[in-house]
Amino acid sequence: MAATLLLLSVPFFSLSAIAVALAFLVRPRPVRIPVKGRHVFITGGSSGIGLALARRAAAEGARVSILARSATRLNEAREAIRLATGVDVAVFSADVRDAEAVARAVEAAGPIDLLVCNQGVFTPQELEHQDLQEVRFMVDVNLMGTFHLIKAALPAMKQRARATKLPASISIMSSQAGQGDYVFDK
């Protein structure tokens, strides 16, 4: 009862200030994962966010592997990272829709400490205008590709984490505002 009376006596603007302060205090904060000396495997690593992540990880001392479909774009990305950081990265050309190709790339890359599932495709148009084949392609790349990657990498990552006492990490990057079909498959 006393708490209720106290709460009622607090002016509205004070409640607003408290709400803002609480929102600030409990909001998610970015987690910094140390990468120096660890193997970071990034899909979609030949352009955009994946390339930026690969460049940053290389600059911070990680051993970096990138996977994408285009061997030409992968080699261009490798050269860009080398010029920016002085570090050579491993490149693997594979389509994430192909579970066997993904498994071969993961095996060839060697022990992975951090797996970043960054591959992604989408077609920016209204859902009612989406072609079923386009949606299937997005689901195969975005959802099934992530499944293939995690399935291929996770057993060795878990074993390595137990052996080294270092945590393994799998990150799934997604940008979703207003992307209809892309949202539900991510």
Coordinates of C-alpha atoms in Angstrom, one line a residue:
M1 CA 0.0 0.0 0.0
A2 CA 2.8 2.4 0.9
A3 CA 4.6 1.6 -2.3
T4 CA 1.5 2.3 -4.3
L5 CA 1.1 5.7 -2.7
L6 CA 4.7 6.5 -3.2
L7 CA 4.5 5.5 -6.9
L8 CA 1.4 7.6 -7.4
S9 CA 3.1 10.6 -5.9
V10 CA 6.0 10.5 -8.4
P11 CA 5.3 13.0 -11.3
F12 CA 4.7 11.5 -14.7
F13 CA 7.9 12.9 -16.2
S14 CA 9.9 11.1 -13.5
L15 CA 8.3 7.8 -14.5
S16 CA 9.3 8.5 -18.1
A17 CA 12.9 9.2 -17.0
I18 CA 12.9 6.0 -15.1
A19 CA 11.6 4.0 -18.0
V20 CA 14.2 5.5 -20.3
A21 CA 17.0 4.8 -17.8
L22 CA 15.8 1.2 -17.4
A23 CA 15.6 0.7 -21.2
F24 CA 19.1 2.0 -21.5
L25 CA 20.4 -0.3 -18.7
V26 CA 18.7 -3.5 -20.0
R27 CA 19.2 -3.1 -23.7
P28 CA 21.4 -5.7 -25.4
R29 CA 25.0 -4.8 -25.7
P30 CA 27.4 -6.0 -28.4
V31 CA 29.6 -8.9 -27.2
R32 CA 33.2 -8.7 -28.1
I33 CA 34.6 -12.1 -29.0
P34 CA 38.4 -12.2 -29.0
V35 CA 39.7 -13.6 -32.3
K36 CA 43.5 -13.3 -32.0
G37 CA 45.0 -16.7 -32.7
R38 CA 41.7 -18.3 -33.4
H39 CA 40.3 -19.7 -36.7
V40 CA 37.3 -17.7 -38.0
F41 CA 35.4 -19.2 -40.9
I42 CA 33.0 -16.7 -42.6
T43 CA 30.5 -17.5 -45.3
G44 CA 29.5 -14.8 -47.7
G45 CA 33.0 -13.6 -47.2
S46 CA 33.7 -12.2 -50.7
S47 CA 31.7 -9.0 -50.3
G48 CA 29.7 -6.8 -48.0
I49 CA 29.5 -7.6 -44.3
G50 CA 31.3 -10.9 -44.7
L51 CA 34.3 -9.2 -46.3
A52 CA 34.3 -6.5 -43.7
L53 CA 34.2 -9.1 -40.9
A54 CA 37.0 -11.1 -42.6
R55 CA 39.2 -8.0 -42.9
R56 CA 38.6 -7.0 -39.3
A57 CA 39.3 -10.5 -38.0
A58 CA 42.5 -10.7 -40.0
A59 CA 43.6 -7.3 -38.7
E60 CA 43.0 -8.5 -35.2
G61 CA 45.2 -11.6 -35.6
A62 CA 42.8 -14.3 -36.5
R63 CA 43.4 -17.1 -39.0
V64 CA 40.6 -16.4 -41.5
S65 CA 38.8 -18.6 -44.0
I66 CA 36.1 -17.3 -46.3
L67 CA 33.6 -19.2 -48.3
A68 CA 31.5 -18.0 -51.2
R69 CA 30.3 -19.3 -54.6
S70 CA 32.5 -17.2 -56.9
A71 CA 36.2 -18.2 -57.0
T72 CA 36.9 -14.9 -58.8
R73 CA 35.3 -12.8 -56.2
L74 CA 36.9 -14.8 -53.4
N75 CA 40.4 -14.2 -54.9
E76 CA 39.6 -10.5 -55.2
A77 CA 38.5 -10.5 -51.5
R78 CA 41.7 -12.4 -50.5
E79 CA 43.8 -9.8 -52.3
A80 CA 41.9 -6.9 -50.8
I81 CA 42.3 -8.3 -47.3
R82 CA 46.0 -9.0 -47.9
L83 CA 46.6 -5.4 -49.1
A84 CA 44.6 -3.9 -46.1
T85 CA 46.1 -6.1 -43.4
G86 CA 49.2 -7.9 -44.7
V87 CA 47.4 -11.2 -43.8
D88 CA 46.6 -14.0 -46.3
V89 CA 43.3 -15.7 -45.8
A90 CA 42.1 -19.1 -47.0
V91 CA 39.4 -19.1 -49.6
F92 CA 36.8 -21.9 -50.4
S93 CA 34.5 -21.8 -53.3
A94 CA 31.3 -23.7 -52.6
D95 CA 27.6 -23.3 -52.8
V96 CA 26.1 -23.6 -49.3
R97 CA 23.1 -25.4 -50.8
D98 CA 25.4 -28.3 -51.5
A99 CA 25.9 -30.1 -48.2
E100 CA 28.8 -32.3 -49.5
A101 CA 30.6 -29.2 -50.9
V102 CA 30.2 -27.4 -47.6
A103 CA 31.5 -30.5 -45.6
R104 CA 34.6 -30.7 -47.9
A105 CA 35.3 -27.0 -47.4
V106 CA 34.9 -27.2 -43.6
E107 CA 37.2 -30.2 -43.5
A108 CA 39.8 -28.6 -45.7
A109 CA 39.7 -25.4 -43.6
G110 CA 40.8 -27.3 -40.5
P111 CA 39.7 -26.7 -37.0
I112 CA 37.2 -23.8 -36.7
D113 CA 36.8 -21.7 -33.5
L114 CA 34.3 -19.2 -34.8
L115 CA 31.8 -19.9 -37.5
V116 CA 30.0 -16.9 -39.0
C117 CA 27.0 -17.9 -41.2
N118 CA 26.7 -14.7 -43.1
Q119 CA 25.6 -16.0 -46.5
G120 CA 22.3 -14.6 -47.7
V121 CA 20.2 -13.7 -50.7
F122 CA 16.9 -12.0 -51.0
T123 CA 14.8 -10.4 -53.7
P124 CA 13.3 -7.0 -52.6
Q125 CA 9.7 -7.1 -53.7
E126 CA 6.2 -7.5 -52.2
L127 CA 5.5 -11.0 -50.9
E128 CA 2.4 -11.4 -53.1
H129 CA 4.7 -10.8 -56.2
Q130 CA 7.3 -13.3 -55.1
D131 CA 8.0 -16.2 -57.5
L132 CA 8.0 -19.6 -55.7
Q133 CA 11.4 -20.5 -57.3
E134 CA 12.9 -17.3 -55.9
V135 CA 11.5 -18.1 -52.4
R136 CA 12.8 -21.7 -52.6
F137 CA 16.3 -20.4 -53.6
M138 CA 16.3 -18.0 -50.6
V139 CA 15.3 -20.7 -48.2
D140 CA 17.9 -23.1 -49.7
V141 CA 20.7 -20.5 -49.3
N142 CA 19.6 -18.7 -46.1
L143 CA 18.1 -21.6 -44.1
M144 CA 19.4 -24.8 -45.5
G145 CA 22.9 -23.3 -46.2
T146 CA 23.1 -22.4 -42.5
F147 CA 22.0 -25.9 -41.5
H148 CA 24.6 -27.5 -43.8
L149 CA 27.4 -25.2 -42.4
I150 CA 26.5 -25.8 -38.7
K151 CA 26.0 -29.6 -39.3
A152 CA 29.5 -29.8 -41.0
A153 CA 31.3 -27.6 -38.5
L154 CA 29.7 -28.2 -35.1
P155 CA 31.0 -31.7 -34.2
A156 CA 34.7 -30.7 -34.6
M157 CA 34.0 -27.3 -33.0
K158 CA 32.5 -29.0 -29.9
Q159 CA 35.4 -31.4 -29.7
R160 CA 37.9 -28.6 -30.1
A161 CA 36.2 -26.4 -27.5
R162 CA 36.4 -29.3 -25.0
A163 CA 40.1 -29.9 -25.8
T164 CA 41.2 -26.3 -25.7
K165 CA 38.8 -25.0 -23.0
L166 CA 38.0 -22.1 -25.3
P167 CA 34.4 -21.5 -26.3
A168 CA 33.4 -22.2 -29.8
S169 CA 31.0 -19.7 -31.4
I170 CA 28.5 -19.8 -34.2
S171 CA 27.0 -16.5 -35.4
I172 CA 24.1 -16.0 -37.8
M173 CA 24.0 -12.5 -39.2
S174 CA 20.7 -11.2 -40.4
S175 CA 19.3 -7.8 -41.4
Q176 CA 15.5 -8.0 -41.6
A177 CA 13.6 -4.7 -41.8
G178 CA 10.9 -5.0 -44.4
Q179 CA 12.2 -8.1 -46.1
G180 CA 9.1 -10.2 -46.1
D181 CA 10.1 -13.7 -47.1
Y182 CA 13.7 -13.2 -46.1
V183 CA 12.6 -12.7 -42.5
F184 CA 10.8 -16.0 -42.0
D185 CA 13.6 -18.0 -43.4
K186 CA 16.2 -16.3 -41.2

